[in-house]
Amino acid sequence: MKKHFLFKVLRLVIIFLLAGLMHVSAMSHSQTITLHAKHLSLASVLETIRQQTGYAVYANIVHLKDTKPVSITANNMPLQTFLDKIFADQPLKASVEDKTIVLSRKRVTQAGTSQAKVPAIQVHANNLDVQQAQITGKVVSAETGEPISYANVVVKGTTKGISTDAQGNYRLDGVAADAVLIISSVGYQSLEIAVNGRKQIDAKLALQSETMDEVMVVAYGTAKKSTYTGSAAVIGEETFKNRPLTEVTQALTGTTPGVQVGTSNGQPGSAPTLRIRGIGSFNASNDPLIILDGMPYDNAITSINLTDIESITVLKDASSAALYGARAANGVLMINTKRGRTGKPTVVAKYNFGLTSRQSSDYERLSDKDYMELYWEAYRNSTVLNGGTLADANRDAGAALLAGIGYNPYLMDAAELFDLNGKLNPNAINHWADDTDWYGGITQTGKRHDTNVSISGGTEKTDYYTSLGYMNEEGFIIGSKFNRISAKANANSQITKWLKMGTNLNTAQSKSDGQQAETSGAISNPFRATRFLGNIYPIHLHNPATGEYILDENGNKIPDFGSGWTSEDGTIVISGRDNFAGSNHPFEVHDTYNGYLRQTINLKGYADVSLLEGLKLTINGGVGTNMYRSWNGGMIYEQKGNAGSSAQNSSNTNTWTFQQLLNYGKDWGRHHMDVLAGHESYQYQYWYLSTSMKTQTIPGTNFEYANFTEINALPNSYTHNYRVEGYLSRVNYDFDEKYFASASYRRDASSRWHKDSRWGNFWSVGAGWSLDKENFMKDVRFVNRLKLRTAYGTVGNDDLPGYYPWRAVYAPNDNGEAGFVQSSLGNKELTWEVSKNFDAAAEFVLFDNRLDGSVEYFNRVSSNMLFSVPQPISSGIETIDVNAGSMYNKGVEVVLNGNILKTNDWSIGLNLNTTFLENKLTSLPLDPYISSIYKIEAGHSRYDFYLREWYGVNPDNGFNLFRADLEQFEFTPDELKEINGVMYTENIEKSLYVYSGTSLPKATGGFGADIGWKNFNLKFSFYYQLGGQFYDGGYKSFMNTSLVYNSRHKDLLKRWRQPGDITDVAIFTNGTNSVNIDAASSTRWLVTSNMLELTNVNLSYRLPKAFLQSKNISDAVVYFSADNAWLLAHRKGLYPRRNFNAGYISNDDVYAPSTIASFGLSLTF
């Protein structure tokens, strides 16, 4: 299957590239420019030309001083026409010579004389009395080492200056020995360098911090940040480049305010959960809409190769996302992939090798000695609690323990092994101590390989980008792995002056193998079983008389499944164990049959048609397909009594998107307006088939159905269809980029609703004000930019668990009989969930671009939430779905970026972001009810804990004390204990339930640094969360008295042992009286969810250009990177960022997050 798929992919790529590159050989000098500028400096316009065309621009900096600002609206305007327009009223003229634009003064004839043209790469010192030294040098980017063409080199305090050439070189004559050079370029921090008599001065310019001149990819187009009224965060490639990431959302952890990334599974290839500005729905989806290169993306996000991504834009409010209407209630994640640029072909080759291991240590557990003494005490305590004498308890505890656990690794009888105080004989030896590391038996140091090659380039009319990637990642659990083969190709071509077309192909095949986790039972779950088996139980069979390994006829060790074993001659009998009997995961993990194969193809094509000046029609079409097959099963194990099983599922997803967009832009004076109107049609189809077999015929890893004799589950299949039809419009206006406003509207119809309720209207309005452009701010010199903006709007959510929620549902084959029975009532009035968003922000750049950031307030109100409301018993139906209930998420986001130091050799940048979030249910159609460890009630958050209130341990007897519920229950005097005027009880069944805080953190965010020194660069980033609580179910399991003979936490060494002991760990027993002494679900297990995580550290070195030039290499970077490198939490074993309901999934049941340490090399040719 893999070869067939790869052949199809390669064939698609070849056809695609041939079609896209047909025009490459026929290019002429008709490069086009797109620019909307008002009062923009000519230097900035020239920089735009260089960026869009790749042409070098040569000019004398002195001549640029007298030029006028430029105002122009150009949409795909031919280069020569563009130059004619911008230089029509300038003292300079431009000529194009072989991809080079040369500027010179226009000839001015006065009294029969003329002024000769001044050469572009020469500075005349006609007005100087003395010619001084000549300075030469090169200007490059501090971040990439790439030359910066058209950078300005000026002698401070004079008009003497020059521009660098295409290679970043410059030559400046007549410079005094004590002069100071000012070197600057658009988008970079200016640099002042003292000459000090030198004749060679090279400079490295650092990128400016994010300013409001940035152009962002937003809904159905681009926008300039300075006049954008919405809330959007842009994550550039620099943030995630050279990191060993499998999928894109991992790059958002701690880097994007308002975005939370939950890591619930460390399985390679698993996708984290993403939330933007909180939880927007109770029963519908909370996942954001994903847009890939302008089109909705419904395939697995793990199929996207991170190396192909140029940037990520997160749309967080209604003003930014309302144009996506029906599916934008939870925000939008826009992924923008790379494309080619004008110039010679560029080849980039990257290789990354990494090692994976468990990120943080597991819970601390008892040694085998402490384990045996603990359980001896448990038997002693249980005997006394059940009425036995202390003397009898001390005498009998050892024998009862050995009989209970079924194994004796010390090969001593009870009387010899324990003294009367339960202390282990100091001469006792655990004869299979080297064979009890169950968790170690399923773990390994995984290896990760990631290889990517891309080719890109372009001519005056066509650009192209193509890439091929292969990644193979092993997890730290044996048998868990993920591999992906990906290919991408796109091409864009200016067919005529009025028509531009392009295509974009993304395709991948991924395969995952892993272990069954929290969805499986306790015995089949390897994460739980291997961590909870006591360390006195061996992995392999041992002779109970000698402790030696028992070997098979081939001399191999025999795995111990805990089900009991007897030798063929009957001389050796092993009784087995009660806990996790029938499992031996260090053995079974090598024959895992649990994984999936996914093949995805996404193809997009577009045409831009210039109808009139400023008026453009864009037609987009896209198709996507996702072919998926999953499998799981188990082979025959004689000891285990397993007959073998195999289950397989297949599904196929197809999507179609068609868009027609009409854009119009107009400038008049200092006014600018652009208008968008469009239509979008989206269709989704899903097909599913599953079945399973049992009773394997031939033992082994052949899990095809032909190797099984019985049907385990009848075949099941179904098809889902979903469609959205939408009409959209947007208007943006600004006056001199000082005052600006926007409005958008979308009308959507969804097939999920009845025809009378399926249309929804979504809209937004926004406004902004650039205060820094006001005259009253001119004297406030520390303010470079200051912008205020606000917006309000609505977006919708129809992503419900079912595709036909308004219809009555009839279930077939009820109770095994042929026929149909109605299982739910229909509701024709069921419609969209609606999110109403208000946003207000201040954005700023201060202290000569040294500090930039924003402070933003948001209020997201969800209404019309879907709930199942109980119906009268007489209806025969339990519930009906209705639109009722509301909830809000409000908070503040703060972003700060600082450029602390900028010199020729050094650069230091710091960043910080914080989000304060409050979530609250404001109305519900139901009475308050308890859902697991939470209570659902208006006035509280979606995840407020509702638990028994635990006080501590009674120092008199070691029992747990809980606050007594005096209103619900009656108590005898013996059941109550008064402490500081509050009544407590040992009877957990009569304890008081109370609200116990929320699982949602009060604040989340990240901080980091970017430090550069010469060719070295060090980056690190942290994620943190503060406030909120975590229900530590994993810790509870290791402290629980009812799980007999499991591993135990070291905290049990602090247990209560005798009257008067002051401790928070209760008396330990072997499970008897557990109702009274086990804290069960209570505040006992709540801990702070505060955490600090080093999400990435990256050290890179860029090889010197002089070294690379001799080897025909343009750029080379070697680097070391570590992801999820370090964690600080309340206790070892705790990972608070696991999921969004904070600990309801116990930590003992899942694949823990991993650390990946990697080395990489990136070469550019």
Coordinates of N, CA and C in Angstrom, one line a residue, residues 409-411 431-432 542-549:
P409 N 10.1 -13.3 47.6 CA 11.4 -13.1 47.0 C 12.6 -13.3 47.9
Y410 N 12.3 -13.4 49.2 CA 13.4 -13.5 50.2 C 13.7 -14.9 50.6
L411 N 12.9 -15.9 50.2 CA 13.1 -17.3 50.4 C 13.2 -17.6 51.9
H431 N 15.8 -12.1 46.0 CA 16.5 -12.9 45.0 C 16.1 -12.6 43.5
W432 N 15.1 -11.8 43.3 CA 14.9 -11.4 41.9 C 14.7 -9.8 41.9
H542 N 10.4 -17.5 38.4 CA 11.6 -17.8 39.2 C 11.2 -19.0 40.1
N543 N 12.2 -19.9 40.3 CA 12.0 -21.0 41.2 C 11.8 -20.5 42.6
P544 N 10.6 -20.8 43.2 CA 10.3 -20.3 44.5 C 11.2 -20.8 45.6
A545 N 11.9 -21.9 45.3 CA 12.8 -22.5 46.3 C 14.2 -21.9 46.3
T546 N 14.7 -21.6 45.0 CA 16.0 -21.1 44.9 C 16.1 -19.7 44.4
G547 N 15.1 -19.2 43.8 CA 15.1 -17.8 43.3 C 15.7 -17.7 41.9
E548 N 16.1 -18.9 41.3 CA 16.7 -18.8 40.0 C 15.6 -18.7 38.9
Y549 N 16.1 -18.2 37.7 CA 15.2 -18.1 36.6 C 14.8 -19.5 36.1

